[in-house]
Coordinates of C-alpha atoms and ligand atoms in Angstrom, one line a residue:
Chain K
M1 CA -4.6 -67.4 -97.8
A2 CA -8.3 -67.8 -98.6
A3 CA -8.0 -71.5 -97.8
T4 CA -8.0 -71.1 -94.0
T5 CA -9.6 -68.4 -92.0
P6 CA -7.0 -66.7 -89.7
L7 CA -7.4 -67.2 -86.0
L8 CA -6.9 -63.5 -85.4
Q9 CA -7.1 -60.7 -87.9
V10 CA -6.5 -57.3 -86.5
R11 CA -6.7 -54.1 -88.5
D12 CA -5.6 -50.7 -87.2
L13 CA -7.0 -51.4 -83.7
A14 CA -7.1 -48.8 -81.0
V15 CA -8.6 -49.1 -77.6
R16 CA -9.1 -46.2 -75.3
Y17 CA -10.6 -46.6 -71.8
S18 CA -13.1 -44.1 -70.6
N19 CA -10.5 -42.5 -68.3
G20 CA -8.5 -41.6 -71.3
D21 CA -5.9 -44.3 -71.1
L22 CA -4.9 -45.3 -74.6
A23 CA -4.3 -49.0 -74.0
L24 CA -3.7 -50.0 -77.6
H25 CA -3.0 -48.1 -80.8
H26 CA -2.1 -48.9 -84.4
V27 CA -2.4 -52.7 -83.8
S28 CA -2.5 -54.7 -87.0
F29 CA -1.5 -58.3 -87.4
E30 CA -2.7 -61.7 -88.4
I31 CA -2.3 -65.2 -86.9
K32 CA -3.0 -68.3 -88.8
S33 CA -5.3 -71.0 -87.5
P34 CA -4.8 -73.3 -85.7
S35 CA -2.0 -71.9 -83.6
F36 CA -0.5 -72.0 -80.1
M37 CA 0.2 -68.3 -79.6
A38 CA 1.6 -66.3 -76.7
I39 CA 1.0 -62.6 -76.1
I40 CA 3.9 -61.1 -74.0
G41 CA 4.7 -57.6 -72.8
P42 CA 5.3 -55.7 -69.6
N43 CA 2.5 -54.8 -67.1
G44 CA 0.0 -52.4 -68.6
S45 CA 1.1 -53.1 -72.2
G46 CA -2.4 -53.9 -73.2
K47 CA -2.3 -57.7 -73.3
S48 CA -5.5 -58.3 -71.3
T49 CA -7.1 -55.4 -73.2
L50 CA -6.4 -57.1 -76.6
V51 CA -7.8 -60.4 -75.4
K52 CA -10.9 -58.8 -74.0
T53 CA -11.4 -56.8 -77.1
S54 CA -11.2 -59.9 -79.2
L55 CA -14.0 -61.4 -77.2
G56 CA -16.2 -58.4 -77.6
L57 CA -16.0 -57.5 -73.9
I58 CA -14.4 -54.1 -74.8
K59 CA -15.4 -52.0 -77.7
P60 CA -12.5 -50.8 -79.9
S61 CA -12.2 -47.0 -80.4
R62 CA -10.9 -47.6 -83.9
G63 CA -10.3 -50.5 -86.2
T64 CA -11.5 -54.1 -86.1
I65 CA -10.5 -57.4 -84.7
K66 CA -11.8 -60.6 -86.1
V67 CA -11.6 -64.1 -84.5
M68 CA -11.9 -66.9 -87.0
G69 CA -13.4 -64.4 -89.4
Y70 CA -16.0 -63.1 -87.0
D71 CA -16.0 -59.4 -86.1
S72 CA -15.6 -59.0 -82.4
Q73 CA -18.4 -56.5 -82.1
K74 CA -20.9 -57.6 -84.7
K75 CA -20.5 -61.4 -84.3
S76 CA -19.4 -61.7 -80.7
G77 CA -22.1 -64.4 -80.2
K78 CA -20.4 -66.6 -82.7
I79 CA -17.0 -66.0 -81.2
R80 CA -18.2 -66.8 -77.7
K81 CA -19.5 -70.1 -78.9
L82 CA -15.9 -71.0 -80.0
V83 CA -14.1 -69.6 -77.1
R84 CA -13.2 -70.9 -73.6
Y85 CA -11.8 -68.1 -71.5
V86 CA -9.7 -68.1 -68.3
P87 CA -9.6 -64.5 -67.0
Q88 CA -6.7 -63.3 -64.9
R89 CA -7.0 -65.1 -61.6
D90 CA -7.8 -62.0 -59.5
R91 CA -11.1 -61.6 -61.5
I92 CA -12.6 -64.6 -59.8
D93 CA -14.7 -63.7 -56.7
L94 CA -13.8 -65.8 -53.7
A95 CA -16.8 -64.7 -51.6
I96 CA -19.0 -67.4 -53.1
P97 CA -18.9 -70.9 -51.6
M98 CA -18.0 -72.7 -54.9
K99 CA -16.5 -76.1 -54.8
V100 CA -13.7 -77.1 -57.1
K101 CA -16.2 -79.2 -59.1
D102 CA -18.6 -76.3 -59.4
I103 CA -15.8 -74.2 -61.0
V104 CA -14.8 -76.9 -63.4
L105 CA -18.4 -77.7 -64.4
M106 CA -19.0 -74.1 -65.0
G107 CA -16.9 -74.4 -68.1
R108 CA -19.3 -77.0 -69.5
L109 CA -22.6 -75.6 -68.2
L110 CA -21.9 -72.1 -69.5
K111 CA -22.1 -73.5 -73.0
K112 CA -25.6 -74.9 -72.4
L113 CA -28.9 -73.2 -72.0
P114 CA -30.7 -72.8 -68.7
P115 CA -31.4 -74.8 -66.5
R116 CA -27.8 -76.0 -67.3
F117 CA -28.0 -79.4 -65.6
A118 CA -24.7 -81.4 -65.3
T119 CA -25.1 -84.8 -66.9
S120 CA -22.9 -87.7 -65.9
K121 CA -20.9 -87.1 -69.1
D122 CA -20.2 -83.5 -68.0
I123 CA -19.0 -84.8 -64.7
A124 CA -16.8 -87.4 -66.3
I125 CA -15.2 -84.8 -68.6
A126 CA -14.8 -82.4 -65.7
K127 CA -13.0 -85.0 -63.6
D128 CA -10.8 -85.9 -66.5
A129 CA -9.8 -82.2 -67.0
L130 CA -8.9 -82.0 -63.3
Q131 CA -6.8 -85.1 -63.6
Q132 CA -4.8 -83.5 -66.4
V133 CA -3.7 -80.8 -64.0
N134 CA -3.3 -83.3 -61.2
M135 CA -6.1 -81.9 -59.0
E136 CA -8.7 -84.7 -59.2
E137 CA -8.5 -85.3 -55.4
L138 CA -9.7 -81.8 -54.7
W139 CA -13.0 -82.3 -56.5
E140 CA -15.1 -81.6 -53.3
R141 CA -12.8 -78.9 -51.8
P142 CA -14.0 -75.3 -51.5
F143 CA -12.4 -73.3 -54.2
P144 CA -11.7 -70.2 -52.1
E145 CA -9.7 -72.3 -49.7
L146 CA -7.1 -73.4 -52.3
S147 CA -3.7 -71.8 -52.7
G148 CA -3.2 -69.4 -55.6
G149 CA -1.4 -71.9 -57.8
Q150 CA -4.0 -74.6 -57.1
R151 CA -6.8 -72.2 -58.1
Q152 CA -5.0 -71.4 -61.3
R153 CA -4.8 -75.1 -62.1
V154 CA -8.5 -75.5 -61.5
L155 CA -9.2 -72.6 -63.8
V156 CA -7.1 -74.2 -66.5
A157 CA -9.1 -77.4 -65.9
R158 CA -12.3 -75.4 -66.4
A159 CA -11.1 -74.4 -69.8
L160 CA -10.0 -77.9 -70.7
A161 CA -13.4 -79.3 -69.7
S162 CA -15.3 -76.8 -71.8
E163 CA -16.0 -76.9 -75.5
G164 CA -14.9 -74.7 -78.3
S165 CA -11.9 -74.6 -80.6
I166 CA -10.2 -71.6 -79.1
L167 CA -8.7 -71.5 -75.6
V168 CA -7.9 -68.0 -74.3
L169 CA -5.9 -67.8 -71.1
D170 CA -4.9 -64.6 -69.4
E171 CA -1.7 -65.3 -67.4
P172 CA -2.5 -68.9 -66.4
L173 CA 1.0 -69.3 -65.0
A174 CA 0.9 -66.3 -62.7
G175 CA 2.0 -67.2 -59.2
T176 CA 2.5 -70.9 -59.9
D177 CA 5.6 -72.9 -59.0
V178 CA 7.7 -74.7 -61.5
E179 CA 5.8 -77.9 -60.9
S180 CA 2.4 -76.3 -61.5
Q181 CA 3.8 -74.5 -64.6
N182 CA 5.0 -77.7 -66.1
L183 CA 1.7 -79.4 -65.4
I184 CA -0.3 -76.6 -67.0
V185 CA 2.0 -76.2 -69.9
E186 CA 2.1 -79.9 -70.6
A187 CA -1.6 -80.2 -70.4
L188 CA -2.1 -77.3 -72.8
G189 CA 0.5 -78.5 -75.2
R190 CA -1.0 -82.0 -75.2
Y191 CA -4.5 -80.6 -75.6
H192 CA -3.4 -78.4 -78.5
K193 CA -1.8 -81.4 -80.4
E194 CA -4.6 -83.9 -79.8
N195 CA -7.6 -81.8 -80.3
D196 CA -6.9 -79.4 -83.0
V197 CA -7.7 -76.4 -80.9
S198 CA -6.0 -73.0 -80.9
I199 CA -4.5 -71.6 -77.8
I200 CA -4.0 -67.9 -77.1
M201 CA -2.1 -67.4 -73.9
V202 CA -1.1 -64.1 -72.2
T203 CA 2.1 -64.6 -70.2
H204 CA 5.0 -62.8 -68.6
D205 CA 7.3 -65.7 -69.0
L206 CA 7.9 -67.3 -72.4
N207 CA 10.5 -69.7 -71.1
P208 CA 8.2 -72.5 -69.9
I209 CA 6.3 -72.5 -73.1
H210 CA 8.7 -71.5 -75.8
T211 CA 9.2 -75.0 -77.2
L212 CA 5.4 -75.3 -77.7
V213 CA 4.4 -71.8 -79.0
E214 CA 4.2 -71.2 -82.7
D215 CA 3.5 -67.5 -82.7
V216 CA 4.6 -64.9 -80.2
L217 CA 3.1 -61.4 -80.2
L218 CA 5.2 -58.8 -78.3
L219 CA 3.1 -55.9 -77.2
K220 CA 3.8 -52.5 -75.7
N221 CA 0.5 -50.8 -76.4
T222 CA 1.2 -51.5 -80.0
V223 CA 2.8 -54.4 -81.9
I224 CA 6.6 -54.5 -81.2
G225 CA 7.2 -57.9 -82.7
L226 CA 5.5 -60.9 -84.1
G227 CA 7.0 -64.2 -85.0
E228 CA 8.3 -67.5 -83.8
P229 CA 9.7 -67.6 -80.3
C230 CA 13.3 -67.5 -81.4
S231 CA 12.9 -64.5 -83.6
I232 CA 11.1 -62.6 -80.7
M233 CA 13.8 -63.6 -78.3
D234 CA 16.0 -61.0 -79.9
P235 CA 18.1 -58.9 -77.6
E236 CA 17.3 -55.7 -79.3
L237 CA 13.5 -56.3 -79.3
I238 CA 13.5 -57.4 -75.7
K239 CA 15.5 -54.4 -74.6
K240 CA 13.1 -52.1 -76.4
V241 CA 10.2 -53.5 -74.4
Y242 CA 11.7 -54.4 -71.1
G243 CA 14.5 -51.9 -70.8
P244 CA 18.2 -52.1 -70.9
T245 CA 18.6 -54.6 -68.2
A246 CA 16.9 -57.4 -70.1
R247 CA 19.1 -60.1 -71.4
I248 CA 18.8 -63.2 -73.5
V249 CA 20.9 -66.1 -72.6
E250 CA 21.4 -69.3 -74.6
H251 CA 21.4 -72.5 -72.6
S252 CA 21.5 -76.0 -74.1
G253 CA 20.2 -74.9 -77.4
H254 CA 17.4 -72.7 -76.0
R255 CA 17.2 -69.0 -75.6
Y256 CA 16.1 -67.8 -72.3
C257 CA 14.9 -64.3 -71.7
M258 CA 16.0 -62.6 -68.5
T259 CA 14.0 -59.6 -67.5
H260 CA 13.2 -58.1 -64.2
D261 CA 9.5 -58.8 -65.1
S262 CA 9.6 -62.5 -65.3
G263 CA 12.2 -62.7 -62.6
I264 CA 13.9 -65.7 -64.1
D265 CA 16.6 -66.8 -61.8
R266 CA 17.6 -70.2 -63.0
H267 CA 20.6 -71.6 -61.3
D268 CA 21.1 -74.6 -63.5
Chain E
M1 CA -49.4 -77.6 -28.4
I2 CA -53.2 -77.9 -29.0
D3 CA -53.5 -74.5 -27.4
I4 CA -51.1 -72.9 -29.8
I5 CA -52.9 -74.4 -32.8
Q6 CA -56.2 -73.3 -31.3
I7 CA -54.9 -69.7 -31.0
I8 CA -53.6 -69.7 -34.6
I9 CA -56.8 -71.0 -36.0
E10 CA -58.8 -68.4 -34.1
S11 CA -56.7 -65.4 -35.0
P12 CA -56.4 -64.5 -38.7
F13 CA -53.8 -61.8 -38.0
L14 CA -51.6 -64.5 -36.5
Q15 CA -52.1 -66.6 -39.6
R16 CA -51.1 -63.7 -41.8
A17 CA -48.1 -63.0 -39.6
I18 CA -46.9 -66.6 -39.8
L19 CA -47.5 -66.7 -43.6
G20 CA -45.6 -63.3 -43.9
A21 CA -42.7 -64.7 -41.9
L22 CA -42.5 -67.7 -44.2
L23 CA -42.6 -65.5 -47.3
I24 CA -39.9 -63.2 -46.0
A25 CA -37.7 -66.1 -45.1
I26 CA -38.1 -67.2 -48.8
V27 CA -37.1 -63.7 -50.0
A28 CA -34.1 -63.7 -47.7
A29 CA -33.0 -67.1 -48.9
A30 CA -33.5 -66.2 -52.6
S31 CA -32.2 -62.7 -52.8
G32 CA -30.4 -62.0 -49.5
T33 CA -28.1 -64.9 -50.3
F34 CA -27.1 -63.6 -53.7
L35 CA -26.7 -60.0 -52.4
V36 CA -24.3 -61.2 -49.8
F37 CA -22.4 -63.3 -52.3
R38 CA -22.0 -60.2 -54.4
G39 CA -20.9 -58.1 -51.5
L40 CA -24.0 -56.0 -51.9
S41 CA -25.7 -56.5 -48.5
F42 CA -26.1 -52.8 -48.3
M43 CA -28.5 -52.9 -51.2
A44 CA -31.3 -54.4 -49.1
S45 CA -31.3 -51.3 -46.9
G46 CA -30.9 -49.0 -50.0
V47 CA -33.9 -50.5 -51.6
A48 CA -35.9 -50.4 -48.4
H49 CA -35.3 -46.7 -48.0
A50 CA -35.9 -46.0 -51.7
A51 CA -39.3 -47.6 -51.1
L52 CA -39.9 -45.0 -48.4
G53 CA -39.0 -42.2 -50.8
G54 CA -41.3 -43.7 -53.5
T55 CA -44.2 -43.9 -51.0
A56 CA -43.7 -40.3 -50.2
L57 CA -43.9 -39.4 -53.9
G58 CA -47.1 -41.6 -54.2
I59 CA -48.8 -40.0 -51.3
F60 CA -47.9 -36.5 -52.6
L61 CA -49.2 -37.2 -56.1
Q62 CA -52.4 -38.7 -54.8
D63 CA -53.0 -36.1 -52.1
S64 CA -52.2 -33.1 -54.2
G65 CA -54.6 -34.4 -56.8
L66 CA -51.9 -34.4 -59.5
V67 CA -52.3 -38.1 -60.2
P68 CA -55.2 -39.3 -58.0
W69 CA -54.9 -43.0 -59.1
F70 CA -51.2 -43.3 -58.1
D71 CA -51.1 -45.7 -55.2
P72 CA -48.1 -45.1 -52.9
I73 CA -47.1 -48.7 -53.3
L74 CA -46.5 -48.0 -57.0
G75 CA -44.1 -45.3 -56.0
A76 CA -42.3 -47.7 -53.7
L77 CA -42.0 -50.3 -56.4
L78 CA -40.9 -47.7 -59.0
F79 CA -38.2 -46.3 -56.8
S80 CA -36.8 -49.6 -55.7
V81 CA -36.6 -50.8 -59.3
L82 CA -34.8 -47.5 -60.2
V83 CA -32.3 -48.1 -57.4
A84 CA -31.7 -51.7 -58.7
A85 CA -31.2 -50.5 -62.2
F86 CA -28.9 -47.7 -61.2
T87 CA -26.9 -50.1 -59.0
G88 CA -26.8 -52.6 -61.9
Y89 CA -25.6 -50.0 -64.3
A90 CA -22.8 -48.9 -62.0
G91 CA -21.7 -52.5 -61.6
E92 CA -22.0 -53.7 -65.2
S93 CA -18.2 -54.3 -65.2
G94 CA -18.7 -56.5 -62.2
I95 CA -16.9 -54.2 -59.7
T96 CA -18.7 -54.3 -56.4
Q97 CA -17.3 -51.1 -54.9
K98 CA -19.0 -49.1 -57.7
M99 CA -22.3 -50.7 -56.9
E100 CA -21.9 -49.9 -53.2
V101 CA -21.4 -46.3 -54.1
A102 CA -24.5 -46.3 -56.4
V103 CA -26.5 -47.8 -53.5
G104 CA -25.2 -45.1 -51.1
V105 CA -26.1 -42.3 -53.5
S106 CA -29.6 -43.6 -54.1
F107 CA -30.1 -44.2 -50.4
A108 CA -29.3 -40.5 -49.7
L109 CA -31.3 -39.3 -52.6
S110 CA -34.5 -41.2 -51.7
M111 CA -34.3 -40.2 -48.1
S112 CA -33.8 -36.5 -49.0
F113 CA -36.7 -36.8 -51.4
A114 CA -38.9 -38.3 -48.8
V115 CA -38.1 -35.6 -46.3
F116 CA -38.5 -32.9 -48.9
L117 CA -42.0 -34.1 -49.8
M118 CA -43.1 -34.4 -46.2
Y119 CA -43.5 -30.7 -46.1
Y120 CA -46.1 -30.9 -48.8
I121 CA -48.0 -33.9 -47.5
P122 CA -50.8 -33.5 -45.0
P123 CA -49.4 -34.4 -41.6
Y124 CA -51.9 -37.2 -40.9
R125 CA -50.4 -39.2 -43.8
V126 CA -46.7 -38.8 -42.7
P127 CA -46.9 -41.8 -40.3
Q128 CA -47.7 -43.9 -43.3
I129 CA -44.2 -43.0 -44.6
W130 CA -42.5 -43.8 -41.4
G131 CA -44.4 -47.0 -41.2
Y132 CA -42.1 -48.2 -43.9
L133 CA -39.2 -48.0 -41.4
I134 CA -40.8 -49.6 -38.4
G135 CA -43.6 -51.8 -39.8
D136 CA -45.2 -54.6 -37.9
I137 CA -45.6 -58.2 -38.9
L138 CA -48.7 -58.5 -36.8
L139 CA -50.5 -55.8 -38.7
L140 CA -50.4 -57.4 -42.2
N141 CA -53.6 -57.2 -44.2
D142 CA -54.8 -59.5 -46.9
L143 CA -53.6 -57.3 -49.7
D144 CA -50.1 -57.2 -48.2
I145 CA -50.0 -61.0 -48.1
I146 CA -51.3 -61.3 -51.7
M147 CA -48.8 -58.8 -53.1
L148 CA -45.9 -60.1 -51.1
G149 CA -46.9 -63.7 -51.9
S150 CA -47.0 -63.2 -55.6
T151 CA -43.7 -61.4 -55.8
T152 CA -42.1 -64.0 -53.6
L153 CA -43.4 -66.7 -55.9
L154 CA -42.0 -64.8 -58.9
L155 CA -38.7 -64.4 -57.1
A156 CA -38.6 -68.1 -56.0
V157 CA -39.4 -69.3 -59.5
I158 CA -36.8 -67.1 -61.1
T159 CA -34.2 -68.1 -58.5
L160 CA -34.9 -71.8 -59.0
M161 CA -34.5 -71.4 -62.7
F162 CA -31.5 -69.2 -62.9
N163 CA -29.6 -69.8 -59.6
K164 CA -26.6 -71.1 -61.6
E165 CA -26.6 -68.0 -63.7
F166 CA -26.8 -65.7 -60.7
V167 CA -23.9 -67.6 -59.1
Y168 CA -21.8 -67.4 -62.3
V169 CA -22.4 -63.7 -62.6
S170 CA -21.2 -63.3 -59.0
V171 CA -18.2 -65.5 -59.4
D172 CA -16.9 -64.5 -62.8
M173 CA -18.9 -62.0 -64.8
E174 CA -16.2 -61.6 -67.5
G175 CA -15.6 -65.3 -68.0
S176 CA -19.4 -66.0 -68.1
T177 CA -19.9 -63.4 -70.8
A178 CA -16.9 -64.6 -72.7
H179 CA -18.4 -68.1 -72.7
G180 CA -21.6 -66.8 -74.3
M181 CA -23.9 -66.3 -71.3
N182 CA -25.8 -63.1 -71.3
A183 CA -24.3 -62.1 -68.0
R184 CA -25.7 -58.5 -68.2
A185 CA -29.3 -59.7 -68.5
Y186 CA -29.0 -62.0 -65.5
H187 CA -27.1 -59.3 -63.5
Y188 CA -30.1 -56.9 -64.0
L189 CA -32.7 -59.6 -63.6
M190 CA -31.3 -60.6 -60.2
L191 CA -31.1 -57.1 -58.9
I192 CA -34.5 -56.0 -60.1
V193 CA -36.5 -59.0 -58.9
S194 CA -34.7 -58.8 -55.6
A195 CA -35.6 -55.1 -55.3
L196 CA -39.3 -55.8 -56.0
A197 CA -39.4 -58.4 -53.3
I198 CA -37.5 -56.3 -50.9
A199 CA -39.8 -53.3 -51.5
L200 CA -42.9 -55.3 -50.8
A201 CA -41.4 -57.0 -47.8
T202 CA -40.6 -53.5 -46.5
K203 CA -44.1 -52.4 -47.0
A204 CA -45.3 -55.5 -45.1
V205 CA -42.9 -55.6 -42.2
G206 CA -40.8 -52.5 -42.2
A207 CA -37.3 -51.6 -43.3
I208 CA -35.5 -52.5 -40.1
L209 CA -36.7 -56.1 -40.1
V210 CA -36.1 -56.5 -43.8
Y211 CA -32.6 -55.3 -43.4
A212 CA -31.8 -57.6 -40.5
I213 CA -33.5 -60.7 -42.1
M214 CA -32.1 -60.0 -45.5
V215 CA -28.4 -59.7 -44.5
A216 CA -27.5 -61.3 -41.2
P217 CA -28.7 -64.9 -41.9
A218 CA -27.0 -64.9 -45.3
A219 CA -23.8 -63.4 -43.8
A220 CA -23.9 -66.0 -41.0
S221 CA -24.5 -68.9 -43.4
N222 CA -21.8 -67.8 -45.7
E223 CA -19.2 -68.0 -42.9
L224 CA -20.0 -71.6 -42.1
V225 CA -21.7 -73.4 -45.0
K226 CA -19.5 -74.4 -47.9
S227 CA -22.0 -74.8 -50.7
V228 CA -24.4 -72.4 -52.5
R229 CA -27.4 -74.7 -52.0
G230 CA -26.5 -75.2 -48.3
V231 CA -26.3 -71.4 -47.8
I232 CA -29.7 -70.8 -49.3
F233 CA -31.3 -73.5 -47.1
S234 CA -29.6 -72.3 -44.0
V235 CA -30.6 -68.7 -44.6
F236 CA -34.2 -69.8 -44.9
L237 CA -34.1 -71.7 -41.6
I238 CA -32.3 -69.0 -39.7
A239 CA -34.7 -66.3 -41.0
L240 CA -37.8 -68.3 -40.3
I241 CA -36.8 -69.3 -36.8
A242 CA -35.9 -65.7 -35.9
E243 CA -39.2 -64.4 -37.2
L244 CA -41.3 -67.1 -35.5
A245 CA -39.4 -66.6 -32.3
G246 CA -40.1 -62.9 -32.6
I247 CA -43.8 -63.5 -33.0
A248 CA -44.0 -66.0 -30.2
T249 CA -42.1 -63.7 -27.8
S250 CA -44.5 -60.9 -28.5
F251 CA -47.2 -63.0 -27.0
V252 CA -45.4 -63.6 -23.8
V253 CA -43.8 -60.2 -23.3
F254 CA -44.9 -56.8 -24.5
V255 CA -42.4 -56.3 -27.3
S256 CA -42.3 -55.8 -31.1
P257 CA -41.8 -59.1 -32.9
S258 CA -39.7 -57.3 -35.5
A259 CA -37.2 -56.2 -32.9
I260 CA -36.8 -59.7 -31.5
A261 CA -36.5 -61.2 -35.0
G262 CA -33.9 -58.5 -35.9
I263 CA -31.9 -59.1 -32.8
L264 CA -31.9 -62.9 -33.2
A265 CA -30.9 -62.6 -36.9
A266 CA -28.0 -60.3 -35.9
L267 CA -27.0 -62.7 -33.1
S268 CA -26.9 -65.6 -35.6
Y269 CA -24.1 -63.7 -37.5
I270 CA -22.1 -63.1 -34.3
L271 CA -22.6 -66.7 -33.3
A272 CA -21.4 -67.8 -36.8
L273 CA -18.2 -65.7 -36.4
Q274 CA -17.5 -67.2 -33.0
I275 CA -18.0 -70.7 -34.3
K276 CA -15.7 -70.1 -37.2
R277 CA -13.1 -68.7 -34.9
L278 CA -13.4 -71.7 -32.6
K279 CA -13.0 -74.1 -35.6
E280 CA -9.9 -72.3 -36.7
K281 CA -8.5 -72.6 -33.3
V282 CA -9.1 -76.3 -33.2
D283 CA -7.4 -76.6 -36.5
V284 CA -4.3 -74.8 -35.3
D285 CA -4.1 -76.8 -32.1
I286 CA -3.6 -80.0 -34.0
D287 CA 0.1 -80.7 -33.5
D288 CA 0.4 -83.9 -35.4
P289 CA 4.0 -85.2 -35.3
A290 CA 3.3 -86.8 -38.7
L291 CA 3.3 -83.4 -40.2
Y292 CA 7.0 -83.0 -39.5
P293 CA 8.8 -85.9 -41.1
D294 CA 12.0 -86.7 -39.3
D295 CA 14.2 -86.8 -42.3
L296 CA 13.2 -83.3 -43.3
K297 CA 14.0 -82.1 -39.8
V298 CA 17.4 -83.8 -40.0
T299 CA 18.2 -82.2 -43.3
W300 CA 17.2 -78.9 -41.9
I301 CA 19.4 -79.3 -38.8
Q302 CA 22.3 -80.4 -41.0
S303 CA 22.0 -77.4 -43.3
L304 CA 21.9 -75.2 -40.2
S305 CA 25.1 -76.7 -38.9
H306 CA 26.7 -76.3 -42.3
E307 CA 26.0 -72.7 -42.2
H308 CA 27.7 -72.4 -38.9
E309 CA 30.7 -74.2 -40.3
D310 CA 30.8 -71.7 -43.1
E311 CA 30.8 -68.9 -40.6
H312 CA 33.8 -70.3 -38.8
E313 CA 35.7 -70.5 -42.1
H314 CA 35.3 -66.8 -42.8
Ligands
LIG401 N1 -10.8 -50.9 -66.8 C1 -9.9 -50.0 -67.1 N2 -10.1 -48.7 -67.0 C2 -9.2 -47.8 -67.4 N3 -7.9 -48.1 -67.8 C3 -7.6 -49.4 -67.9 C4 -8.6 -50.4 -67.5 N4 -8.0 -51.6 -67.7 C5 -6.7 -51.4 -68.2 N5 -6.5 -50.1 -68.3 C6 -5.3 -49.4 -68.8 O1 -5.0 -49.9 -70.0 C7 -3.6 -50.3 -70.1 C8 -3.4 -51.7 -70.5 O2 -4.0 -52.5 -69.5 P1 -4.0 -54.1 -69.6 O3 -4.8 -54.6 -68.4 O4 -4.5 -54.5 -70.9 O5 -2.5 -54.5 -69.4 P2 -1.8 -55.9 -69.3 O6 -0.8 -55.9 -70.4 O7 -2.8 -57.0 -69.3 O8 -1.0 -55.8 -68.0 P3 -0.7 -56.9 -66.8 O9 0.5 -57.6 -67.2 O10 -0.5 -56.1 -65.6 O11 -1.9 -57.8 -66.7 C9 -3.0 -49.9 -68.8 O12 -2.3 -48.6 -68.9 C10 -4.1 -49.8 -67.8 O13 -3.9 -48.7 -66.9
LIG402 MG1 -3.4 -58.4 -67.9

């Protein structure tokens, strides 16, 4: 155990918002490093809250959360050096005339000190990241004029272009079609394998990534389950979280979870 | 042409007015742009009115003999910084609506405060307070220019150095913080330096002109220009042209230069909206047959006819 520092180490964590909402309580778990982990759970189950708390953006009301051994409150500076973060898409303000290239370069420039000039190396890396999500042609396009799924891909490229051994993505697959999903998932999977980085991904739909993920955390304001995708894809667990209508189906050796949330409606 | 230069050389008040116009165009480009990006255009007027409340306080303290050395401009600066800090505090999470509310509250508070103090200020000094609303670019004195000039310089240097940070704070505050940028510090820096410049600009040319020049050109540019740098440059141009046109007009017709500049600036926004609408219309009018590949059309018609067949079978 002492040999490698865990990616996440959470002890008796509770987060209460100022309006009294108890978003998380009695959360304790540990994830080894490196890992490709998914956090799943219904709307309002505290997924984003957990992620933001781990980055020191929210102060826990009780307990601690450590990322690579660094405490989220005391050592947030160290954590933020390691992390590249993609917030939920609706957190990006579209009133500012940013081009696609500006958004992707942001991932690199944020890790520098002012005046944060983009070198030709930065530009090459940013272009390469866009290529990985098949968006290199939109380099000069205004970001606010892209479709939702395209914006999501650009944000993933922003994370890929940046530096740091942990990628944190909050619902990178929201509102994307199957093609975009596959592109994003493949890019992330490839990146995880080739670069020895950990990926923490919040998602509503495990199906597109369940062959890649190593650890799945099932949340409903507290830990309901933690384990490999197959053990989490357990009918009883899923029902507990998503209600009695949720089902698991097996299809060509894979388990698919069918809930109203993820709206899986595969006809094949 | 020679005549105009002759007139400018001979009249120092005109030189000050032109210099003032230039400085205010810089303030508009540097802070108006970012305020509009953040959806905070209302803050320009909030700060301008806070300056008015602060001036009232300054005059009161000076005149009542409580704090004789307290120049009214100190009150104006103090109040505008307080408004900026309060607005910043309300918006630390990056939510614009909360900042708008904070601006509204401070607006009301400073105006009430000003009106409250007016009862205790000798009547001959009351116009000095209202001067903050109307102002006149032709009446600038050397001290105005020096103060406005140095703050504008500070604002320009800070914006040149940290424009990326200001943009990042506006686009994605959470993400910027998570990547290790001290977003909170830049958030406050941007608001406070803008507030200082706006307060001094208000003292120099009046709240109405400041509001018009600070918001309308930035809003107009943001409709049409597709890059941050382009917007900043375009704001500077629109603001400067509007102000110079105002000054020039006031020589021909008997009219306040601020009024003309304000009207022109506002018109620039309306014009931008019209241009944008026209552009969109042109885009829709394009009826390129290449956009409808024939084979797709055929498939569609086929599937339609299949549906009909199905219906017959039922
Ligand atoms: N800023 C906030 N202020 C107050 N309460 C909040 C805030 N953000 C979230 N909450 C509450 O905390 C709980 C968890 O929210 P959170 O955003 O973490 O859920 P989530 O699992 O990410 O949901 P989603 O799938 O919709 O993104 C919810 O009950 C929500 O109402
Ligand atoms: Mg969420």
